[in-house]
Amino acid sequence: MHIPFTERCAESSDVSRGTTGSGRPRRARLAAVGVVTVLALAPVAACGGSSGSSGGGKTLDMWTFKQSHLAGLKAAAAAFKKQTGITVNIEVYGPDDAYTTKVQAAAKTHDLPDVLEVHSDGEDLVLGSAGISKDISSDVGSDWSGLYQSSVQQSGTVTAEKYKESLPTDSTSHGVKQGQRFSVPFTSGTFGIVMGNKKALAAAGITKAPATYEEWLQDLKATKAKDPVNGGLSLGLKVKSTGLTWAFQPLAFAELGKDDYHALFSQDPAKDLASPNGVKALNLYSELQPYWMPGTQSLDIDGADQAFAQGKSAWDIGGTFTLAFLQQNGMQPDDVLAFGIPGPAGGAVPKPALGPLALTGLAVTSTSTHQADAEKWMKFLAQPSVASQFAKAATEVSSTELGADAATVMGPTLYAMTKTFAGTPENTYDPSDNSFRPAGYDQDSMSDIIADLTPLHQKSAAQTGKDMEKLNNSFWKNAQK
């Protein structure tokens, strides 16, 4: 969808359009990660339109798409005002699609707020390429970025890899320059986290997390047998990339190991998705087929999590960001048994770790007339004392390094999820690593194919592998033109 701008700045050449990598996503839609929404935006940086803020630098406006962040942000805003005298008005627009529409409309009318919460390393770069977000690379020094967890300190930056991905003219971030920075991290986490309803599990005789994928399949079988209607597994498979990125890929990494997992996306027919390795991994993923809750393929991410919170499924696949949503929907963290997708007993990585990545970030709009104060607010949120209070209020993992207080601040269930982060480079599935894929790789097209394997159950693993191989090779062909 293109948004026609009626007032073009003189230097606006073409319109940048893109797809947000909202991968969780939702609520933190992880870039890469899952949810992808078409976003069409035009360059506005030189237009100098209204920022929507007011008060001679003493009032800032901020928008977020996460309802669960509102209370924590408001509490932080109160402390910020006490310290600086600057008021921060915070508004939430959800779900993600509504937020995207809101930003689109505001970009069109030059009525953006001063600060936007954005999906990290996807949406932020799209906004940057469109001139919606300010390049803050010269403003974020080590005294600021050093406040964050080491794994996410560069989030929001156009790295060499991100620049390479932006080069195709149809890239959603086409036009960005290496070294630019369009956001700083705010929340972190990972996906591929399995959650079980402790009550439903106990009814089926399950009292602890499974040690292997095979044990988990047995547990799924047990809850399904105990309650054929509500004992299954939910996942927001209407967003088909969730099946690919939240379940298949971590499982394939555990089965094959890092190098052979990367090779699935290569041009080597002996190791790619149609190879014996690829078919083996696809077959493992398809073993979930009997346990999907009825209709899970028609549920979006929120819908799948709501089904779990309402007792319509015994299991749910999500991420660290899911717990806050479950809590909003009446499920207490102590009611949840959470663990990372376990590896197959005979796999190359039987006990895989799940690498954390920045989920959401904070961006300054290029039209803000209070950019210095906006950055002051963003840096304030990164302070450990402020981030701790926010994490507790939001039930989210903050991007700020919280040190020894993390367990106390986050509570036992959320802290247990973060334990899945602990691993070595060789046994950690890193969802942010796309270095082994061709530029222009489109996870959503791949997800359409794998959905035919499961939950749609229309193709075999072998045929799915062949179809994925064909599409993957087309990405390589385009990338090498």
PDB file of N, CA, C and O in Angstrom, residues 168-227:
ATOM      1  N   PRO A 168      19.166  -4.182  -2.377  1.00  0.00           N
ATOM      2  CA  PRO A 168      18.167  -4.386  -3.435  1.00  0.00           C
ATOM      3  C   PRO A 168      17.139  -3.252  -3.437  1.00  0.00           C
ATOM      4  O   PRO A 168      16.703  -2.789  -2.378  1.00  0.00           O
ATOM      5  N   THR A 169      16.757  -2.837  -4.621  1.00  0.00           N
ATOM      6  CA  THR A 169      15.840  -1.694  -4.704  1.00  0.00           C
ATOM      7  C   THR A 169      14.482  -1.988  -4.095  1.00  0.00           C
ATOM      8  O   THR A 169      13.745  -1.055  -3.749  1.00  0.00           O
ATOM      9  N   ASP A 170      14.137  -3.273  -3.976  1.00  0.00           N
ATOM     10  CA  ASP A 170      12.861  -3.584  -3.346  1.00  0.00           C
ATOM     11  C   ASP A 170      13.006  -3.885  -1.856  1.00  0.00           C
ATOM     12  O   ASP A 170      12.053  -4.320  -1.200  1.00  0.00           O
ATOM     13  N   SER A 171      14.205  -3.640  -1.308  1.00  0.00           N
ATOM     14  CA  SER A 171      14.395  -3.829   0.130  1.00  0.00           C
ATOM     15  C   SER A 171      13.566  -2.811   0.899  1.00  0.00           C
ATOM     16  O   SER A 171      13.436  -1.653   0.487  1.00  0.00           O
ATOM     17  N   THR A 172      13.031  -3.236   2.022  1.00  0.00           N
ATOM     18  CA  THR A 172      12.218  -2.330   2.831  1.00  0.00           C
ATOM     19  C   THR A 172      13.045  -1.221   3.459  1.00  0.00           C
ATOM     20  O   THR A 172      12.498  -0.224   3.904  1.00  0.00           O
ATOM     21  N   SER A 173      14.337  -1.406   3.533  1.00  0.00           N
ATOM     22  CA  SER A 173      15.199  -0.380   4.131  1.00  0.00           C
ATOM     23  C   SER A 173      16.140   0.230   3.096  1.00  0.00           C
ATOM     24  O   SER A 173      17.174   0.802   3.465  1.00  0.00           O
ATOM     25  N   HIS A 174      15.784   0.105   1.833  1.00  0.00           N
ATOM     26  CA  HIS A 174      16.653   0.626   0.776  1.00  0.00           C
ATOM     27  C   HIS A 174      16.902   2.122   0.976  1.00  0.00           C
ATOM     28  O   HIS A 174      15.976   2.894   1.206  1.00  0.00           O
ATOM     29  N   GLY A 175      18.160   2.506   0.890  1.00  0.00           N
ATOM     30  CA  GLY A 175      18.504   3.917   1.028  1.00  0.00           C
ATOM     31  C   GLY A 175      19.231   4.255   2.312  1.00  0.00           C
ATOM     32  O   GLY A 175      19.789   5.348   2.431  1.00  0.00           O
ATOM     33  N   VAL A 176      19.239   3.331   3.289  1.00  0.00           N
ATOM     34  CA  VAL A 176      19.979   3.619   4.513  1.00  0.00           C
ATOM     35  C   VAL A 176      21.482   3.516   4.236  1.00  0.00           C
ATOM     36  O   VAL A 176      21.902   2.917   3.237  1.00  0.00           O
ATOM     37  N   LYS A 177      22.274   4.099   5.103  1.00  0.00           N
ATOM     38  CA  LYS A 177      23.725   4.084   4.940  1.00  0.00           C
ATOM     39  C   LYS A 177      24.367   3.370   6.117  1.00  0.00           C
ATOM     40  O   LYS A 177      23.912   3.499   7.259  1.00  0.00           O
ATOM     41  N   GLN A 178      25.430   2.649   5.813  1.00  0.00           N
ATOM     42  CA  GLN A 178      26.123   1.916   6.868  1.00  0.00           C
ATOM     43  C   GLN A 178      26.605   2.881   7.946  1.00  0.00           C
ATOM     44  O   GLN A 178      27.187   3.927   7.654  1.00  0.00           O
ATOM     45  N   GLY A 179      26.368   2.509   9.203  1.00  0.00           N
ATOM     46  CA  GLY A 179      26.774   3.346  10.320  1.00  0.00           C
ATOM     47  C   GLY A 179      25.662   4.202  10.878  1.00  0.00           C
ATOM     48  O   GLY A 179      25.779   4.700  12.008  1.00  0.00           O
ATOM     49  N   GLN A 180      24.591   4.398  10.109  1.00  0.00           N
ATOM     50  CA  GLN A 180      23.466   5.162  10.655  1.00  0.00           C
ATOM     51  C   GLN A 180      22.807   4.376  11.789  1.00  0.00           C
ATOM     52  O   GLN A 180      22.904   3.163  11.866  1.00  0.00           O
ATOM     53  N   ARG A 181      22.133   5.099  12.661  1.00  0.00           N
ATOM     54  CA  ARG A 181      21.433   4.446  13.767  1.00  0.00           C
ATOM     55  C   ARG A 181      20.068   5.106  13.925  1.00  0.00           C
ATOM     56  O   ARG A 181      19.989   6.329  14.070  1.00  0.00           O
ATOM     57  N   PHE A 182      19.025   4.280  13.933  1.00  0.00           N
ATOM     58  CA  PHE A 182      17.677   4.819  13.961  1.00  0.00           C
ATOM     59  C   PHE A 182      16.895   4.439  15.221  1.00  0.00           C
ATOM     60  O   PHE A 182      15.710   4.780  15.323  1.00  0.00           O
ATOM     61  N   SER A 183      17.499   3.747  16.135  1.00  0.00           N
ATOM     62  CA  SER A 183      16.829   3.465  17.414  1.00  0.00           C
ATOM     63  C   SER A 183      17.851   2.993  18.423  1.00  0.00           C
ATOM     64  O   SER A 183      18.980   2.636  18.067  1.00  0.00           O
ATOM     65  N   VAL A 184      17.440   3.004  19.674  1.00  0.00           N
ATOM     66  CA  VAL A 184      18.205   2.343  20.735  1.00  0.00           C
ATOM     67  C   VAL A 184      17.302   1.266  21.317  1.00  0.00           C
ATOM     68  O   VAL A 184      16.071   1.384  21.272  1.00  0.00           O
ATOM     69  N   PRO A 185      17.873   0.186  21.852  1.00  0.00           N
ATOM     70  CA  PRO A 185      17.027  -0.907  22.347  1.00  0.00           C
ATOM     71  C   PRO A 185      16.252  -0.514  23.600  1.00  0.00           C
ATOM     72  O   PRO A 185      16.694   0.322  24.378  1.00  0.00           O
ATOM     73  N   PHE A 186      15.099  -1.128  23.746  1.00  0.00           N
ATOM     74  CA  PHE A 186      14.273  -0.864  24.929  1.00  0.00           C
ATOM     75  C   PHE A 186      13.931  -2.171  25.651  1.00  0.00           C
ATOM     76  O   PHE A 186      14.159  -2.300  26.828  1.00  0.00           O
ATOM     77  N   THR A 187      13.361  -3.136  24.910  1.00  0.00           N
ATOM     78  CA  THR A 187      13.123  -4.452  25.514  1.00  0.00           C
ATOM     79  C   THR A 187      13.840  -5.520  24.700  1.00  0.00           C
ATOM     80  O   THR A 187      14.051  -5.370  23.498  1.00  0.00           O
ATOM     81  N   SER A 188      14.195  -6.602  25.363  1.00  0.00           N
ATOM     82  CA  SER A 188      14.929  -7.693  24.735  1.00  0.00           C
ATOM     83  C   SER A 188      14.250  -9.019  25.044  1.00  0.00           C
ATOM     84  O   SER A 188      13.376  -9.100  25.902  1.00  0.00           O
ATOM     85  N   GLY A 189      14.691 -10.029  24.382  1.00  0.00           N
ATOM     86  CA  GLY A 189      14.142 -11.350  24.663  1.00  0.00           C
ATOM     87  C   GLY A 189      14.371 -12.284  23.510  1.00  0.00           C
ATOM     88  O   GLY A 189      15.207 -12.047  22.652  1.00  0.00           O
ATOM     89  N   THR A 190      13.600 -13.324  23.488  1.00  0.00           N
ATOM     90  CA  THR A 190      13.724 -14.283  22.396  1.00  0.00           C
ATOM     91  C   THR A 190      12.399 -15.004  22.223  1.00  0.00           C
ATOM     92  O   THR A 190      11.467 -14.820  23.018  1.00  0.00           O
ATOM     93  N   PHE A 191      12.310 -15.798  21.175  1.00  0.00           N
ATOM     94  CA  PHE A 191      11.109 -16.595  20.947  1.00  0.00           C
ATOM     95  C   PHE A 191      11.518 -18.045  20.892  1.00  0.00           C
ATOM     96  O   PHE A 191      12.686 -18.365  21.099  1.00  0.00           O
ATOM     97  N   GLY A 192      10.555 -18.910  20.615  1.00  0.00           N
ATOM     98  CA  GLY A 192      10.866 -20.337  20.736  1.00  0.00           C
ATOM     99  C   GLY A 192      10.731 -20.794  22.175  1.00  0.00           C
ATOM    100  O   GLY A 192      11.288 -21.814  22.578  1.00  0.00           O
ATOM    101  N   ILE A 193       9.967 -20.017  22.949  1.00  0.00           N
ATOM    102  CA  ILE A 193       9.699 -20.387  24.337  1.00  0.00           C
ATOM    103  C   ILE A 193       8.367 -21.130  24.402  1.00  0.00           C
ATOM    104  O   ILE A 193       7.349 -20.644  23.907  1.00  0.00           O
ATOM    105  N   VAL A 194       8.382 -22.295  25.001  1.00  0.00           N
ATOM    106  CA  VAL A 194       7.159 -23.073  25.183  1.00  0.00           C
ATOM    107  C   VAL A 194       6.592 -22.768  26.563  1.00  0.00           C
ATOM    108  O   VAL A 194       7.331 -22.722  27.550  1.00  0.00           O
ATOM    109  N   MET A 195       5.293 -22.543  26.601  1.00  0.00           N
ATOM    110  CA  MET A 195       4.624 -22.334  27.882  1.00  0.00           C
ATOM    111  C   MET A 195       3.566 -23.397  28.085  1.00  0.00           C
ATOM    112  O   MET A 195       2.802 -23.707  27.153  1.00  0.00           O
ATOM    113  N   GLY A 196       3.545 -23.951  29.260  1.00  0.00           N
ATOM    114  CA  GLY A 196       2.542 -24.952  29.593  1.00  0.00           C
ATOM    115  C   GLY A 196       1.679 -24.472  30.741  1.00  0.00           C
ATOM    116  O   GLY A 196       2.182 -23.831  31.669  1.00  0.00           O
ATOM    117  N   ASN A 197       0.397 -24.769  30.675  1.00  0.00           N
ATOM    118  CA  ASN A 197      -0.522 -24.439  31.762  1.00  0.00           C
ATOM    119  C   ASN A 197      -0.312 -25.468  32.876  1.00  0.00           C
ATOM    120  O   ASN A 197      -0.633 -26.654  32.700  1.00  0.00           O
ATOM    121  N   LYS A 198       0.232 -25.037  33.992  1.00  0.00           N
ATOM    122  CA  LYS A 198       0.607 -25.978  35.049  1.00  0.00           C
ATOM    123  C   LYS A 198      -0.564 -26.843  35.507  1.00  0.00           C
ATOM    124  O   LYS A 198      -0.408 -28.031  35.796  1.00  0.00           O
ATOM    125  N   LYS A 199      -1.753 -26.250  35.539  1.00  0.00           N
ATOM    126  CA  LYS A 199      -2.922 -27.000  36.004  1.00  0.00           C
ATOM    127  C   LYS A 199      -3.262 -28.115  35.019  1.00  0.00           C
ATOM    128  O   LYS A 199      -3.510 -29.257  35.420  1.00  0.00           O
ATOM    129  N   ALA A 200      -3.248 -27.769  33.723  1.00  0.00           N
ATOM    130  CA  ALA A 200      -3.556 -28.779  32.700  1.00  0.00           C
ATOM    131  C   ALA A 200      -2.469 -29.848  32.652  1.00  0.00           C
ATOM    132  O   ALA A 200      -2.750 -31.034  32.452  1.00  0.00           O
ATOM    133  N   LEU A 201      -1.239 -29.420  32.857  1.00  0.00           N
ATOM    134  CA  LEU A 201      -0.131 -30.379  32.833  1.00  0.00           C
ATOM    135  C   LEU A 201      -0.219 -31.337  34.020  1.00  0.00           C
ATOM    136  O   LEU A 201      -0.022 -32.553  33.882  1.00  0.00           O
ATOM    137  N   ALA A 202      -0.527 -30.767  35.183  1.00  0.00           N
ATOM    138  CA  ALA A 202      -0.622 -31.613  36.375  1.00  0.00           C
ATOM    139  C   ALA A 202      -1.721 -32.654  36.228  1.00  0.00           C
ATOM    140  O   ALA A 202      -1.582 -33.799  36.669  1.00  0.00           O
ATOM    141  N   ALA A 203      -2.821 -32.256  35.574  1.00  0.00           N
ATOM    142  CA  ALA A 203      -3.925 -33.207  35.369  1.00  0.00           C
ATOM    143  C   ALA A 203      -3.497 -34.386  34.512  1.00  0.00           C
ATOM    144  O   ALA A 203      -4.061 -35.478  34.597  1.00  0.00           O
ATOM    145  N   ALA A 204      -2.485 -34.133  33.677  1.00  0.00           N
ATOM    146  CA  ALA A 204      -1.963 -35.200  32.811  1.00  0.00           C
ATOM    147  C   ALA A 204      -0.723 -35.848  33.410  1.00  0.00           C
ATOM    148  O   ALA A 204      -0.051 -36.646  32.737  1.00  0.00           O
ATOM    149  N   GLY A 205      -0.396 -35.499  34.640  1.00  0.00           N
ATOM    150  CA  GLY A 205       0.739 -36.116  35.320  1.00  0.00           C
ATOM    151  C   GLY A 205       2.081 -35.500  35.003  1.00  0.00           C
ATOM    152  O   GLY A 205       3.129 -36.117  35.235  1.00  0.00           O
ATOM    153  N   ILE A 206       2.079 -34.280  34.492  1.00  0.00           N
ATOM    154  CA  ILE A 206       3.334 -33.620  34.101  1.00  0.00           C
ATOM    155  C   ILE A 206       3.674 -32.557  35.135  1.00  0.00           C
ATOM    156  O   ILE A 206       2.881 -31.646  35.394  1.00  0.00           O
ATOM    157  N   THR A 207       4.853 -32.657  35.709  1.00  0.00           N
ATOM    158  CA  THR A 207       5.219 -31.719  36.774  1.00  0.00           C
ATOM    159  C   THR A 207       6.532 -30.981  36.503  1.00  0.00           C
ATOM    160  O   THR A 207       6.929 -30.127  37.283  1.00  0.00           O
ATOM    161  N   LYS A 208       7.202 -31.304  35.419  1.00  0.00           N
ATOM    162  CA  LYS A 208       8.471 -30.642  35.131  1.00  0.00           C
ATOM    163  C   LYS A 208       8.660 -30.487  33.631  1.00  0.00           C
ATOM    164  O   LYS A 208       7.982 -31.154  32.830  1.00  0.00           O
ATOM    165  N   ALA A 209       9.564 -29.588  33.271  1.00  0.00           N
ATOM    166  CA  ALA A 209       9.824 -29.343  31.858  1.00  0.00           C
ATOM    167  C   ALA A 209      10.496 -30.555  31.222  1.00  0.00           C
ATOM    168  O   ALA A 209      11.330 -31.213  31.853  1.00  0.00           O
ATOM    169  N   PRO A 210      10.158 -30.873  29.975  1.00  0.00           N
ATOM    170  CA  PRO A 210      10.791 -32.011  29.305  1.00  0.00           C
ATOM    171  C   PRO A 210      12.258 -31.719  29.009  1.00  0.00           C
ATOM    172  O   PRO A 210      12.638 -30.585  28.727  1.00  0.00           O
ATOM    173  N   ALA A 211      13.058 -32.759  29.037  1.00  0.00           N
ATOM    174  CA  ALA A 211      14.494 -32.600  28.774  1.00  0.00           C
ATOM    175  C   ALA A 211      14.816 -32.687  27.291  1.00  0.00           C
ATOM    176  O   ALA A 211      15.856 -32.194  26.853  1.00  0.00           O
ATOM    177  N   THR A 212      13.945 -33.311  26.520  1.00  0.00           N
ATOM    178  CA  THR A 212      14.201 -33.508  25.091  1.00  0.00           C
ATOM    179  C   THR A 212      12.938 -33.231  24.288  1.00  0.00           C
ATOM    180  O   THR A 212      11.823 -33.199  24.830  1.00  0.00           O
ATOM    181  N   TYR A 213      13.122 -33.088  22.983  1.00  0.00           N
ATOM    182  CA  TYR A 213      11.966 -32.903  22.096  1.00  0.00           C
ATOM    183  C   TYR A 213      11.045 -34.112  22.159  1.00  0.00           C
ATOM    184  O   TYR A 213       9.817 -33.979  22.175  1.00  0.00           O
ATOM    185  N   GLU A 214      11.631 -35.274  22.233  1.00  0.00           N
ATOM    186  CA  GLU A 214      10.827 -36.490  22.287  1.00  0.00           C
ATOM    187  C   GLU A 214       9.971 -36.517  23.558  1.00  0.00           C
ATOM    188  O   GLU A 214       8.797 -36.914  23.528  1.00  0.00           O
ATOM    189  N   GLU A 215      10.563 -36.093  24.676  1.00  0.00           N
ATOM    190  CA  GLU A 215       9.783 -36.051  25.924  1.00  0.00           C
ATOM    191  C   GLU A 215       8.647 -35.047  25.806  1.00  0.00           C
ATOM    192  O   GLU A 215       7.548 -35.264  26.316  1.00  0.00           O
ATOM    193  N   TRP A 216       8.926 -33.923  25.126  1.00  0.00           N
ATOM    194  CA  TRP A 216       7.860 -32.931  24.961  1.00  0.00           C
ATOM    195  C   TRP A 216       6.713 -33.491  24.122  1.00  0.00           C
ATOM    196  O   TRP A 216       5.540 -33.287  24.430  1.00  0.00           O
ATOM    197  N   LEU A 217       7.048 -34.229  23.065  1.00  0.00           N
ATOM    198  CA  LEU A 217       6.000 -34.846  22.250  1.00  0.00           C
ATOM    199  C   LEU A 217       5.162 -35.814  23.088  1.00  0.00           C
ATOM    200  O   LEU A 217       3.931 -35.885  22.930  1.00  0.00           O
ATOM    201  N   GLN A 218       5.817 -36.531  24.001  1.00  0.00           N
ATOM    202  CA  GLN A 218       5.063 -37.427  24.885  1.00  0.00           C
ATOM    203  C   GLN A 218       4.162 -36.634  25.822  1.00  0.00           C
ATOM    204  O   GLN A 218       3.024 -37.043  26.109  1.00  0.00           O
ATOM    205  N   ASP A 219       4.658 -35.504  26.282  1.00  0.00           N
ATOM    206  CA  ASP A 219       3.835 -34.652  27.155  1.00  0.00           C
ATOM    207  C   ASP A 219       2.638 -34.091  26.389  1.00  0.00           C
ATOM    208  O   ASP A 219       1.521 -34.008  26.919  1.00  0.00           O
ATOM    209  N   LEU A 220       2.881 -33.686  25.147  1.00  0.00           N
ATOM    210  CA  LEU A 220       1.781 -33.200  24.314  1.00  0.00           C
ATOM    211  C   LEU A 220       0.732 -34.301  24.122  1.00  0.00           C
ATOM    212  O   LEU A 220      -0.480 -34.054  24.183  1.00  0.00           O
ATOM    213  N   LYS A 221       1.217 -35.501  23.909  1.00  0.00           N
ATOM    214  CA  LYS A 221       0.304 -36.635  23.732  1.00  0.00           C
ATOM    215  C   LYS A 221      -0.524 -36.870  24.998  1.00  0.00           C
ATOM    216  O   LYS A 221      -1.729 -37.145  24.934  1.00  0.00           O
ATOM    217  N   ALA A 222       0.125 -36.681  26.140  1.00  0.00           N
ATOM    218  CA  ALA A 222      -0.568 -36.925  27.419  1.00  0.00           C
ATOM    219  C   ALA A 222      -1.657 -35.879  27.676  1.00  0.00           C
ATOM    220  O   ALA A 222      -2.763 -36.220  28.105  1.00  0.00           O
ATOM    221  N   THR A 223      -1.359 -34.613  27.438  1.00  0.00           N
ATOM    222  CA  THR A 223      -2.384 -33.588  27.689  1.00  0.00           C
ATOM    223  C   THR A 223      -3.518 -33.692  26.674  1.00  0.00           C
ATOM    224  O   THR A 223      -4.675 -33.435  27.001  1.00  0.00           O
ATOM    225  N   LYS A 224      -3.166 -34.053  25.456  1.00  0.00           N
ATOM    226  CA  LYS A 224      -4.201 -34.216  24.423  1.00  0.00           C
ATOM    227  C   LYS A 224      -5.113 -35.397  24.772  1.00  0.00           C
ATOM    228  O   LYS A 224      -6.329 -35.348  24.559  1.00  0.00           O
ATOM    229  N   ALA A 225      -4.517 -36.454  25.315  1.00  0.00           N
ATOM    230  CA  ALA A 225      -5.319 -37.619  25.712  1.00  0.00           C
ATOM    231  C   ALA A 225      -6.205 -37.294  26.905  1.00  0.00           C
ATOM    232  O   ALA A 225      -7.354 -37.738  26.987  1.00  0.00           O
ATOM    233  N   LYS A 226      -5.673 -36.488  27.820  1.00  0.00           N
ATOM    234  CA  LYS A 226      -6.449 -36.129  29.010  1.00  0.00           C
ATOM    235  C   LYS A 226      -7.607 -35.217  28.657  1.00  0.00           C
ATOM    236  O   LYS A 226      -8.703 -35.333  29.210  1.00  0.00           O
ATOM    237  N   ASP A 227      -7.365 -34.295  27.733  1.00  0.00           N
ATOM    238  CA  ASP A 227      -8.413 -33.349  27.329  1.00  0.00           C
ATOM    239  C   ASP A 227      -8.321 -33.144  25.817  1.00  0.00           C
ATOM    240  O   ASP A 227      -7.600 -32.264  25.349  1.00  0.00           O
TER     241      ASP A 227
END
